[in-house]
Amino acid sequence: MSSRLLLRAASLAVLAFVLAIYQDPSRINFHAPPPIHGSRDVLHSAQIINVTAALGPESLAFDPSGRGPYAGVADGRILRWEEDGLGWSEFAITSSQREKCVRPFAPEMEHVCGRPLGLRFHKKTGDLYIADAYFGLRVVGPNGGLASPLLTHVEGHPLLFTNDMDIDEDKDLIYFTDSSTTFYRRQFMSAALSGDRTGRLLKYNISSKEVTVLLKDIAFANGVALSKDRSFLLVAETTKSRVLRLWLHGPNAGNVDVFAELPGFPDNIRRNQKEEFWVALHSKKGVISNLVVSKPWAGTTLLKLPLSFKQLHYILVGGKAHATAIKLGEDGRILEVLEDCEGKSLKFISEVEENNGKLWIGSVLMPFIGIYNLH
Ligand SMILES: *[C@@H]1O[C@H](CO)[C@@H](O)[C@H](O)[C@H]1NC(C)=O
């Protein structure tokens, strides 16, 4: 049999398989991701705060005085949660052309309205740095307003999918990810399913404005976090379900290794006050999602089927919505797994930020944030 024929036969098998699932999803339970040993199903008790008239608070950040969280939402605004029952206020925007940015969710307008993803405060200056998927790196002062552009192009090409960042405040360096040089953020499903390996980890020098590509060929480069002593940098490689570690200093400087293999698709990574890292999983990985992300022909076949975004997403996340937060130690060991296994309160989480004994939890798709009390 020629390899082409084999490929077609295999594609057909996938197609038949997927269609079989569509007949009755509830009957095929191996579609659902397997349970994680030692996980605690507690996140359903999280307090929910709705993001009024908005959705997709992907990344959350607190300013140097502790105010917040700040959250970038799907219509391009960056909101701030006010104490004393005042709710959310508008803090900043990344686009100056917002006349048509009136709908909470309009992916086709993201390149006009902006889509702020990773947020980080520079603790010394109080400036908020923003990784905007379509506008690259932007910065806005402590009073908010329209953010100024820092970096929109790399090696002559516009950034399409700037995703997350961390700041080395001593050296005034920003480490950030570009998830794909092929796909825009709104095409993230294609980036995940097509076998795209064009994600990059980059470094931006704030004073010289120079940009350096540190790692390339990453399968959906996503969350970024520096270690406390800045000896290494973590980057989530989403479709390979793992976190990579790039050594910045010491005897291993320049080397890359696998920091952690995860039971699902990692989004943002945030370090707590100790040397521990919270990783939010967009979802756990089941038999089918593993197949479609690890074999490009399977994912590509799936993309060719007449399936809606919702149906594709359903397949990717293994059917039932859920939330999974994983705490990694400084050596990459899994220390704790907290879940909302049934998706009763939280689902498709994108970031877990530990602050004042609480976990502040964002989601790229949901219209709310969650607050989980650790004590
Ligand atoms: C950043 O750029 C400045 C100005 O060119 C330079 O002095 C500094 O060494 C650079 N920082 C790093 C960490 O490369």
mmCIF file of C-alpha atoms and ligand atoms in Angstrom:
data_model
loop_
_atom_site.group_PDB
_atom_site.id
_atom_site.type_symbol
_atom_site.label_atom_id
_atom_site.label_comp_id
_atom_site.label_asym_id
_atom_site.label_seq_id
_atom_site.Cartn_x
_atom_site.Cartn_y
_atom_site.Cartn_z
ATOM 1 C CA MET A 1 0.000 0.000 0.000
ATOM 2 C CA SER A 2 1.384 3.402 -0.845
ATOM 3 C CA SER A 3 1.849 5.798 2.032
ATOM 4 C CA ARG A 4 -0.693 8.125 0.504
ATOM 5 C CA LEU A 5 -3.317 5.418 0.442
ATOM 6 C CA LEU A 6 -2.458 4.453 3.966
ATOM 7 C CA LEU A 7 -2.885 8.046 5.014
ATOM 8 C CA ARG A 8 -6.285 8.270 3.388
ATOM 9 C CA ALA A 9 -7.425 5.043 4.987
ATOM 10 C CA ALA A 10 -6.255 6.280 8.354
ATOM 11 C CA SER A 11 -7.973 9.628 7.821
ATOM 12 C CA LEU A 12 -11.182 7.841 7.024
ATOM 13 C CA ALA A 13 -10.863 5.792 10.156
ATOM 14 C CA VAL A 14 -10.523 8.970 12.194
ATOM 15 C CA LEU A 15 -13.497 10.455 10.451
ATOM 16 C CA ALA A 16 -15.622 7.388 11.141
ATOM 17 C CA PHE A 17 -14.467 7.425 14.731
ATOM 18 C CA VAL A 18 -15.324 11.064 15.239
ATOM 19 C CA LEU A 19 -18.709 10.678 13.600
ATOM 20 C CA ALA A 20 -19.419 7.684 15.799
ATOM 21 C CA ILE A 21 -18.789 9.868 18.820
ATOM 22 C CA TYR A 22 -21.168 12.441 17.476
ATOM 23 C CA GLN A 23 -23.980 9.949 17.404
ATOM 24 C CA ASP A 24 -23.882 9.672 21.151
ATOM 25 C CA PRO A 25 -21.014 11.327 23.012
ATOM 26 C CA SER A 26 -22.140 10.037 26.397
ATOM 27 C CA ARG A 27 -21.609 6.414 25.413
ATOM 28 C CA ILE A 28 -17.958 6.680 24.564
ATOM 29 C CA ASN A 29 -16.420 7.320 27.901
ATOM 30 C CA PHE A 30 -12.810 6.851 26.860
ATOM 31 C CA HIS A 31 -13.220 10.090 25.005
ATOM 32 C CA ALA A 32 -13.110 11.773 28.421
ATOM 33 C CA PRO A 33 -9.663 12.458 29.866
ATOM 34 C CA PRO A 34 -8.540 9.989 32.549
ATOM 35 C CA PRO A 35 -8.641 11.179 36.175
ATOM 36 C CA ILE A 36 -5.409 12.552 37.653
ATOM 37 C CA HIS A 37 -4.054 10.582 40.592
ATOM 38 C CA GLY A 38 -4.000 12.643 43.788
ATOM 39 C CA SER A 39 -6.043 15.493 42.378
ATOM 40 C CA ARG A 40 -8.522 17.245 44.677
ATOM 41 C CA ASP A 41 -11.904 18.161 43.237
ATOM 42 C CA VAL A 42 -12.305 21.440 45.138
ATOM 43 C CA LEU A 43 -12.314 24.319 42.667
ATOM 44 C CA HIS A 44 -16.107 24.204 42.292
ATOM 45 C CA SER A 45 -16.209 26.067 45.616
ATOM 46 C CA ALA A 46 -14.461 29.061 44.044
ATOM 47 C CA GLN A 47 -16.248 32.369 44.305
ATOM 48 C CA ILE A 48 -17.293 33.622 40.882
ATOM 49 C CA ILE A 49 -17.050 37.257 39.860
ATOM 50 C CA ASN A 50 -18.751 38.061 36.586
ATOM 51 C CA VAL A 51 -16.970 40.357 34.189
ATOM 52 C CA THR A 52 -19.852 42.611 33.287
ATOM 53 C CA ALA A 53 -20.576 42.789 29.556
ATOM 54 C CA ALA A 54 -17.323 41.058 28.740
ATOM 55 C CA LEU A 55 -15.729 37.649 28.546
ATOM 56 C CA GLY A 56 -12.362 35.969 28.330
ATOM 57 C CA PRO A 57 -10.316 37.440 31.205
ATOM 58 C CA GLU A 58 -7.265 35.467 30.061
ATOM 59 C CA SER A 59 -4.580 36.933 32.308
ATOM 60 C CA LEU A 60 -4.864 38.594 35.721
ATOM 61 C CA ALA A 61 -2.393 40.940 37.414
ATOM 62 C CA PHE A 62 -2.185 43.019 40.584
ATOM 63 C CA ASP A 63 -0.428 46.395 40.564
ATOM 64 C CA PRO A 64 2.485 47.210 42.924
ATOM 65 C CA SER A 65 0.096 48.681 45.512
ATOM 66 C CA GLY A 66 -1.983 45.486 45.482
ATOM 67 C CA ARG A 67 -4.946 46.860 43.561
ATOM 68 C CA GLY A 68 -6.736 44.601 41.157
ATOM 69 C CA PRO A 69 -6.872 42.213 39.633
ATOM 70 C CA TYR A 70 -6.564 43.765 36.216
ATOM 71 C CA ALA A 71 -7.848 41.607 33.368
ATOM 72 C CA GLY A 72 -7.690 41.836 29.583
ATOM 73 C CA VAL A 73 -10.987 40.838 27.961
ATOM 74 C CA ALA A 74 -12.114 39.689 24.515
ATOM 75 C CA ASP A 75 -13.307 43.108 23.289
ATOM 76 C CA GLY A 76 -9.793 44.498 23.757
ATOM 77 C CA ARG A 77 -10.213 46.388 27.035
ATOM 78 C CA ILE A 78 -8.188 45.971 30.201
ATOM 79 C CA LEU A 79 -10.442 46.173 33.239
ATOM 80 C CA ARG A 80 -9.656 46.650 36.915
ATOM 81 C CA TRP A 81 -11.585 45.110 39.785
ATOM 82 C CA GLU A 82 -12.329 47.814 42.355
ATOM 83 C CA GLU A 83 -12.747 47.173 46.022
ATOM 84 C CA ASP A 84 -15.775 48.320 48.035
ATOM 85 C CA GLY A 85 -18.345 46.853 45.676
ATOM 86 C CA LEU A 86 -17.558 49.193 42.803
ATOM 87 C CA GLY A 87 -17.145 46.353 40.346
ATOM 88 C CA TRP A 88 -15.034 46.549 37.209
ATOM 89 C CA SER A 89 -13.752 49.806 35.805
ATOM 90 C CA GLU A 90 -12.124 50.430 32.448
ATOM 91 C CA PHE A 91 -8.400 50.886 32.866
ATOM 92 C CA ALA A 92 -6.706 50.692 29.497
ATOM 93 C CA ILE A 93 -7.052 49.859 25.821
ATOM 94 C CA THR A 94 -4.511 48.768 23.240
ATOM 95 C CA SER A 95 -6.309 50.105 20.144
ATOM 96 C CA SER A 96 -7.146 53.734 19.318
ATOM 97 C CA GLN A 97 -9.832 52.696 16.809
ATOM 98 C CA ARG A 98 -12.556 51.336 18.990
ATOM 99 C CA GLU A 99 -15.738 52.715 17.369
ATOM 100 C CA LYS A 100 -16.718 49.237 16.188
ATOM 101 C CA CYS A 101 -15.557 47.367 19.306
ATOM 102 C CA VAL A 102 -18.969 47.098 20.909
ATOM 103 C CA ARG A 103 -19.607 43.365 21.109
ATOM 104 C CA PRO A 104 -18.225 41.318 24.018
ATOM 105 C CA PHE A 105 -17.039 38.578 21.657
ATOM 106 C CA ALA A 106 -16.150 39.298 18.036
ATOM 107 C CA PRO A 107 -13.034 37.357 16.982
ATOM 108 C CA GLU A 108 -13.206 38.859 13.470
ATOM 109 C CA MET A 109 -12.616 42.308 15.025
ATOM 110 C CA GLU A 110 -9.657 41.371 17.224
ATOM 111 C CA HIS A 111 -7.052 42.790 14.815
ATOM 112 C CA VAL A 112 -8.854 46.164 15.073
ATOM 113 C CA CYS A 113 -9.883 46.152 18.741
ATOM 114 C CA GLY A 114 -6.850 44.309 20.112
ATOM 115 C CA ARG A 115 -6.806 41.212 22.261
ATOM 116 C CA PRO A 116 -4.753 41.685 25.431
ATOM 117 C CA LEU A 117 -3.507 38.322 26.686
ATOM 118 C CA GLY A 118 -0.494 38.280 29.061
ATOM 119 C CA LEU A 119 -0.387 41.095 31.646
ATOM 120 C CA ARG A 120 2.511 41.952 33.977
ATOM 121 C CA PHE A 121 3.281 44.987 36.112
ATOM 122 C CA HIS A 122 6.785 46.387 36.325
ATOM 123 C CA LYS A 123 6.894 46.635 40.101
ATOM 124 C CA LYS A 124 9.392 49.513 40.187
ATOM 125 C CA THR A 125 7.772 51.821 37.657
ATOM 126 C CA GLY A 126 4.129 50.772 38.111
ATOM 127 C CA ASP A 127 3.781 50.448 34.343
ATOM 128 C CA LEU A 128 1.591 47.677 32.984
ATOM 129 C CA TYR A 129 3.119 45.653 30.179
ATOM 130 C CA ILE A 130 0.697 43.941 27.841
ATOM 131 C CA ALA A 131 1.186 41.087 25.400
ATOM 132 C CA ASP A 132 -1.551 41.852 22.889
ATOM 133 C CA ALA A 133 -2.064 38.995 20.436
ATOM 134 C CA TYR A 134 -2.336 41.310 17.413
ATOM 135 C CA PHE A 135 -0.434 44.426 18.517
ATOM 136 C CA GLY A 136 2.632 42.825 20.092
ATOM 137 C CA LEU A 137 4.105 44.343 23.230
ATOM 138 C CA ARG A 138 2.475 47.490 24.631
ATOM 139 C CA VAL A 139 2.884 49.476 27.825
ATOM 140 C CA VAL A 140 0.594 51.793 29.776
ATOM 141 C CA GLY A 141 1.364 53.966 32.807
ATOM 142 C CA PRO A 142 -0.214 53.667 36.275
ATOM 143 C CA ASN A 143 -3.121 55.920 35.253
ATOM 144 C CA GLY A 144 -4.114 53.726 32.324
ATOM 145 C CA GLY A 145 -5.543 54.961 29.034
ATOM 146 C CA LEU A 146 -4.241 54.115 25.593
ATOM 147 C CA ALA A 147 -1.226 51.809 25.723
ATOM 148 C CA SER A 148 1.852 52.710 23.669
ATOM 149 C CA PRO A 149 3.439 50.293 21.229
ATOM 150 C CA LEU A 150 6.842 48.823 22.061
ATOM 151 C CA LEU A 151 7.198 46.047 19.533
ATOM 152 C CA THR A 152 4.897 45.061 16.682
ATOM 153 C CA HIS A 153 7.243 43.267 14.254
ATOM 154 C CA VAL A 154 9.991 40.684 14.611
ATOM 155 C CA GLU A 155 12.496 40.093 11.812
ATOM 156 C CA GLY A 156 10.336 42.199 9.513
ATOM 157 C CA HIS A 157 7.109 40.248 10.114
ATOM 158 C CA PRO A 158 4.142 41.442 12.146
ATOM 159 C CA LEU A 159 3.335 39.530 15.324
ATOM 160 C CA LEU A 160 0.097 37.545 14.898
ATOM 161 C CA PHE A 161 -0.225 35.779 18.194
ATOM 162 C CA THR A 162 1.736 37.429 21.011
ATOM 163 C CA ASN A 163 0.653 35.483 24.053
ATOM 164 C CA ASP A 164 2.327 35.806 27.438
ATOM 165 C CA MET A 165 5.322 37.465 29.091
ATOM 166 C CA ASP A 166 7.394 37.939 32.203
ATOM 167 C CA ILE A 167 9.670 40.817 33.186
ATOM 168 C CA ASP A 168 13.190 40.762 34.589
ATOM 169 C CA GLU A 169 13.013 44.109 36.400
ATOM 170 C CA ASP A 170 16.688 44.246 37.288
ATOM 171 C CA LYS A 171 17.791 43.948 33.694
ATOM 172 C CA ASP A 172 14.725 45.580 32.118
ATOM 173 C CA LEU A 173 14.126 42.581 29.904
ATOM 174 C CA ILE A 174 10.801 41.211 28.768
ATOM 175 C CA TYR A 175 10.569 37.532 27.921
ATOM 176 C CA PHE A 176 7.534 36.773 25.803
ATOM 177 C CA THR A 177 5.945 34.184 23.543
ATOM 178 C CA ASP A 178 4.601 34.298 20.041
ATOM 179 C CA SER A 179 2.360 31.242 19.716
ATOM 180 C CA SER A 180 2.592 30.985 15.942
ATOM 181 C CA THR A 181 4.021 32.838 12.963
ATOM 182 C CA THR A 182 1.333 31.240 10.755
ATOM 183 C CA PHE A 183 -1.929 31.681 12.607
ATOM 184 C CA TYR A 184 -3.701 34.610 14.227
ATOM 185 C CA ARG A 185 -5.006 34.185 17.754
ATOM 186 C CA ARG A 186 -8.567 33.709 16.532
ATOM 187 C CA GLN A 187 -7.297 30.663 14.600
ATOM 188 C CA PHE A 188 -5.939 29.005 17.722
ATOM 189 C CA MET A 189 -7.830 25.817 16.974
ATOM 190 C CA SER A 190 -5.989 25.504 13.662
ATOM 191 C CA ALA A 191 -2.695 26.275 15.387
ATOM 192 C CA ALA A 192 -3.357 23.426 17.815
ATOM 193 C CA LEU A 193 -4.682 20.875 15.320
ATOM 194 C CA SER A 194 -2.580 21.428 12.213
ATOM 195 C CA GLY A 195 0.722 20.390 13.762
ATOM 196 C CA ASP A 196 1.973 23.975 13.673
ATOM 197 C CA ARG A 197 5.477 24.244 15.145
ATOM 198 C CA THR A 198 6.248 27.901 14.594
ATOM 199 C CA GLY A 199 5.895 29.135 18.176
ATOM 200 C CA ARG A 200 8.734 31.203 19.612
ATOM 201 C CA LEU A 201 10.153 32.423 22.896
ATOM 202 C CA LEU A 202 11.676 35.901 22.595
ATOM 203 C CA LYS A 203 13.520 38.493 24.623
ATOM 204 C CA TYR A 204 12.956 42.256 24.400
ATOM 205 C CA ASN A 205 15.406 44.737 25.876
ATOM 206 C CA ILE A 206 13.344 47.710 27.114
ATOM 207 C CA SER A 207 16.185 50.254 26.867
ATOM 208 C CA SER A 208 17.756 49.206 23.564
ATOM 209 C CA LYS A 209 14.392 48.022 22.049
ATOM 210 C CA GLU A 210 16.280 45.052 20.667
ATOM 211 C CA VAL A 211 14.486 41.748 20.213
ATOM 212 C CA THR A 212 16.130 38.325 20.217
ATOM 213 C CA VAL A 213 14.597 34.959 19.339
ATOM 214 C CA LEU A 214 15.606 32.574 22.140
ATOM 215 C CA LEU A 215 13.736 29.436 21.053
ATOM 216 C CA LYS A 216 11.759 28.569 17.942
ATOM 217 C CA ASP A 217 9.852 25.582 16.511
ATOM 218 C CA ILE A 218 7.704 25.393 19.630
ATOM 219 C CA ALA A 219 4.319 23.655 19.300
ATOM 220 C CA PHE A 220 2.070 26.512 20.443
ATOM 221 C CA ALA A 221 4.295 28.608 22.725
ATOM 222 C CA ASN A 222 2.136 29.886 25.549
ATOM 223 C CA GLY A 223 2.685 30.844 29.240
ATOM 224 C CA VAL A 224 6.005 32.304 30.418
ATOM 225 C CA ALA A 225 7.492 32.547 33.922
ATOM 226 C CA LEU A 226 10.912 33.386 35.304
ATOM 227 C CA SER A 227 12.302 31.546 38.308
ATOM 228 C CA LYS A 228 12.725 33.601 41.467
ATOM 229 C CA ASP A 229 16.512 33.853 41.092
ATOM 230 C CA ARG A 230 16.112 34.315 37.306
ATOM 231 C CA SER A 231 18.399 31.377 36.621
ATOM 232 C CA PHE A 232 15.818 29.819 34.333
ATOM 233 C CA LEU A 233 12.754 30.647 32.285
ATOM 234 C CA LEU A 234 9.719 28.415 31.803
ATOM 235 C CA VAL A 235 7.617 28.303 28.671
ATOM 236 C CA ALA A 236 4.462 26.259 28.115
ATOM 237 C CA GLU A 237 4.448 24.195 24.922
ATOM 238 C CA THR A 238 0.710 23.730 24.780
ATOM 239 C CA THR A 239 0.091 21.117 22.131
ATOM 240 C CA LYS A 240 2.913 18.948 23.440
ATOM 241 C CA SER A 241 1.392 19.113 26.937
ATOM 242 C CA ARG A 242 4.613 20.151 28.564
ATOM 243 C CA VAL A 243 6.619 22.961 30.077
ATOM 244 C CA LEU A 244 10.108 23.662 28.770
ATOM 245 C CA ARG A 245 12.899 25.191 30.840
ATOM 246 C CA LEU A 246 15.516 27.456 29.283
ATOM 247 C CA TRP A 247 18.526 28.009 31.512
ATOM 248 C CA LEU A 248 19.571 31.666 31.516
ATOM 249 C CA HIS A 249 22.458 31.611 34.003
ATOM 250 C CA GLY A 250 24.818 29.138 35.621
ATOM 251 C CA PRO A 251 26.607 26.105 34.205
ATOM 252 C CA ASN A 252 23.626 25.114 31.996
ATOM 253 C CA ALA A 253 23.044 28.569 30.507
ATOM 254 C CA GLY A 254 21.587 28.285 27.011
ATOM 255 C CA ASN A 255 20.366 24.700 27.486
ATOM 256 C CA VAL A 256 16.727 23.685 27.172
ATOM 257 C CA ASP A 257 15.125 20.724 28.884
ATOM 258 C CA VAL A 258 11.646 19.447 29.659
ATOM 259 C CA PHE A 259 10.645 20.853 33.043
ATOM 260 C CA ALA A 260 7.314 19.024 33.344
ATOM 261 C CA GLU A 261 5.083 16.700 31.342
ATOM 262 C CA LEU A 262 1.444 17.522 32.007
ATOM 263 C CA PRO A 263 -1.861 15.623 31.742
ATOM 264 C CA GLY A 264 -3.352 18.338 29.526
ATOM 265 C CA PHE A 265 -2.814 21.550 27.618
ATOM 266 C CA PRO A 266 -0.984 24.236 29.620
ATOM 267 C CA ASP A 267 -1.871 27.908 29.250
ATOM 268 C CA ASN A 268 -0.304 30.584 31.481
ATOM 269 C CA ILE A 269 2.278 29.922 34.212
ATOM 270 C CA ARG A 270 2.545 32.098 37.329
ATOM 271 C CA ARG A 271 5.105 31.824 40.118
ATOM 272 C CA ASN A 272 3.983 32.315 43.729
ATOM 273 C CA GLN A 273 6.001 33.891 46.569
ATOM 274 C CA LYS A 274 7.760 30.587 47.115
ATOM 275 C CA GLU A 275 9.586 28.989 44.247
ATOM 276 C CA GLU A 276 6.448 27.264 42.952
ATOM 277 C CA PHE A 277 4.582 27.631 39.700
ATOM 278 C CA TRP A 278 0.849 27.450 39.054
ATOM 279 C CA VAL A 279 -0.013 26.164 35.595
ATOM 280 C CA ALA A 280 -3.567 26.489 34.302
ATOM 281 C CA LEU A 281 -4.655 23.744 31.910
ATOM 282 C CA HIS A 282 -7.052 24.774 29.178
ATOM 283 C CA SER A 283 -8.220 21.173 29.455
ATOM 284 C CA LYS A 284 -6.949 17.726 30.265
ATOM 285 C CA LYS A 285 -5.916 15.407 27.493
ATOM 286 C CA GLY A 286 -7.902 12.326 26.518
ATOM 287 C CA VAL A 287 -7.346 9.605 23.926
ATOM 288 C CA ILE A 288 -8.789 11.583 21.048
ATOM 289 C CA SER A 289 -7.299 14.956 21.869
ATOM 290 C CA ASN A 290 -3.957 13.219 22.224
ATOM 291 C CA LEU A 291 -4.379 11.689 18.786
ATOM 292 C CA VAL A 292 -5.445 14.883 17.054
ATOM 293 C CA VAL A 293 -2.653 17.015 18.500
ATOM 294 C CA SER A 294 0.142 14.482 18.158
ATOM 295 C CA LYS A 295 -0.608 13.320 14.608
ATOM 296 C CA PRO A 296 -0.914 16.281 12.265
ATOM 297 C CA TRP A 297 -2.804 14.209 9.667
ATOM 298 C CA ALA A 298 -5.485 13.456 12.250
ATOM 299 C CA GLY A 299 -5.797 17.087 13.298
ATOM 300 C CA THR A 300 -5.762 18.275 9.694
ATOM 301 C CA THR A 301 -8.484 15.770 8.779
ATOM 302 C CA LEU A 302 -10.552 17.028 11.664
ATOM 303 C CA LEU A 303 -10.123 20.630 10.508
ATOM 304 C CA LYS A 304 -11.423 19.655 7.070
ATOM 305 C CA LEU A 305 -14.655 18.243 8.463
ATOM 306 C CA PRO A 306 -17.687 20.530 8.515
ATOM 307 C CA LEU A 307 -17.478 21.066 12.257
ATOM 308 C CA SER A 308 -18.223 24.278 14.109
ATOM 309 C CA PHE A 309 -15.789 25.865 16.557
ATOM 310 C CA LYS A 310 -17.877 24.458 19.399
ATOM 311 C CA GLN A 311 -17.745 20.920 18.012
ATOM 312 C CA LEU A 312 -13.989 21.063 17.391
ATOM 313 C CA HIS A 313 -13.470 22.439 20.862
ATOM 314 C CA TYR A 314 -15.667 19.699 22.290
ATOM 315 C CA ILE A 315 -13.426 17.089 20.706
ATOM 316 C CA LEU A 316 -10.229 18.801 21.808
ATOM 317 C CA VAL A 317 -11.209 19.110 25.456
ATOM 318 C CA GLY A 318 -12.605 15.585 25.700
ATOM 319 C CA GLY A 319 -16.289 16.358 25.937
ATOM 320 C CA LYS A 320 -17.042 17.492 29.425
ATOM 321 C CA ALA A 321 -15.894 20.958 30.509
ATOM 322 C CA HIS A 322 -13.635 21.023 33.565
ATOM 323 C CA ALA A 323 -10.959 23.102 35.276
ATOM 324 C CA THR A 324 -7.509 21.881 36.257
ATOM 325 C CA ALA A 325 -4.788 23.842 38.067
ATOM 326 C CA ILE A 326 -1.394 22.277 38.638
ATOM 327 C CA LYS A 327 1.277 23.445 41.073
ATOM 328 C CA LEU A 328 4.827 22.595 40.118
ATOM 329 C CA GLY A 329 7.843 22.690 42.402
ATOM 330 C CA GLU A 330 11.104 24.402 41.476
ATOM 331 C CA ASP A 331 12.302 21.050 40.131
ATOM 332 C CA GLY A 332 9.205 20.598 37.959
ATOM 333 C CA ARG A 333 7.573 17.956 40.136
ATOM 334 C CA ILE A 334 3.773 18.097 40.367
ATOM 335 C CA LEU A 335 3.066 19.176 43.965
ATOM 336 C CA GLU A 336 -0.649 19.676 43.835
ATOM 337 C CA VAL A 337 -3.569 19.332 41.429
ATOM 338 C CA LEU A 338 -6.785 21.231 42.105
ATOM 339 C CA GLU A 339 -9.797 20.648 39.903
ATOM 340 C CA ASP A 340 -13.394 21.342 39.197
ATOM 341 C CA CYS A 341 -13.842 17.940 37.546
ATOM 342 C CA GLU A 342 -17.406 18.539 36.437
ATOM 343 C CA GLY A 343 -16.976 22.158 35.452
ATOM 344 C CA LYS A 344 -19.613 23.162 38.006
ATOM 345 C CA SER A 345 -18.110 26.626 38.538
ATOM 346 C CA LEU A 346 -14.945 26.888 36.482
ATOM 347 C CA LYS A 347 -13.855 25.662 33.067
ATOM 348 C CA PHE A 348 -11.229 26.257 30.398
ATOM 349 C CA ILE A 349 -9.027 28.154 32.802
ATOM 350 C CA SER A 350 -6.108 30.144 31.432
ATOM 351 C CA GLU A 351 -4.260 31.449 34.476
ATOM 352 C CA VAL A 352 -3.889 30.885 38.198
ATOM 353 C CA GLU A 353 -2.408 33.784 40.138
ATOM 354 C CA GLU A 354 -1.688 33.218 43.853
ATOM 355 C CA ASN A 355 -2.178 36.379 45.868
ATOM 356 C CA ASN A 356 -2.948 36.865 49.581
ATOM 357 C CA GLY A 357 -3.822 33.239 50.289
ATOM 358 C CA LYS A 358 -6.153 33.016 47.332
ATOM 359 C CA LEU A 359 -5.990 31.711 43.807
ATOM 360 C CA TRP A 360 -7.293 34.191 41.254
ATOM 361 C CA ILE A 361 -8.339 32.252 38.204
ATOM 362 C CA GLY A 362 -8.870 33.537 34.660
ATOM 363 C CA SER A 363 -10.385 31.936 31.568
ATOM 364 C CA VAL A 364 -9.957 32.762 27.911
ATOM 365 C CA LEU A 365 -13.552 31.779 27.091
ATOM 366 C CA MET A 366 -15.714 32.312 30.193
ATOM 367 C CA PRO A 367 -17.363 35.597 31.275
ATOM 368 C CA PHE A 368 -15.997 35.474 34.840
ATOM 369 C CA ILE A 369 -12.991 35.038 37.092
ATOM 370 C CA GLY A 370 -12.822 32.625 40.025
ATOM 371 C CA ILE A 371 -11.379 33.167 43.491
ATOM 372 C CA TYR A 372 -10.413 30.083 45.448
ATOM 373 C CA ASN A 373 -9.469 30.368 49.114
ATOM 374 C CA LEU A 374 -6.380 28.314 49.894
ATOM 375 C CA HIS A 375 -7.006 28.225 53.666
HETATM 376 C C1 LIG B 1 19.951 46.271 26.999
HETATM 377 O O1 LIG B 1 20.333 47.340 26.194
HETATM 378 C C2 LIG B 1 21.188 48.265 26.850
HETATM 379 C C3 LIG B 1 21.374 49.480 25.946
HETATM 380 O O2 LIG B 1 21.862 49.107 24.675
HETATM 381 C C4 LIG B 1 22.505 47.560 27.194
HETATM 382 O O3 LIG B 1 23.360 48.456 27.866
HETATM 383 C C5 LIG B 1 22.192 46.373 28.084
HETATM 384 O O4 LIG B 1 23.358 45.625 28.332
HETATM 385 C C6 LIG B 1 21.153 45.463 27.443
HETATM 386 N N1 LIG B 1 20.738 44.482 28.436
HETATM 387 C C7 LIG B 1 20.954 43.178 28.282
HETATM 388 C C8 LIG B 1 20.608 42.330 29.432
HETATM 389 O O5 LIG B 1 21.395 42.693 27.267
#
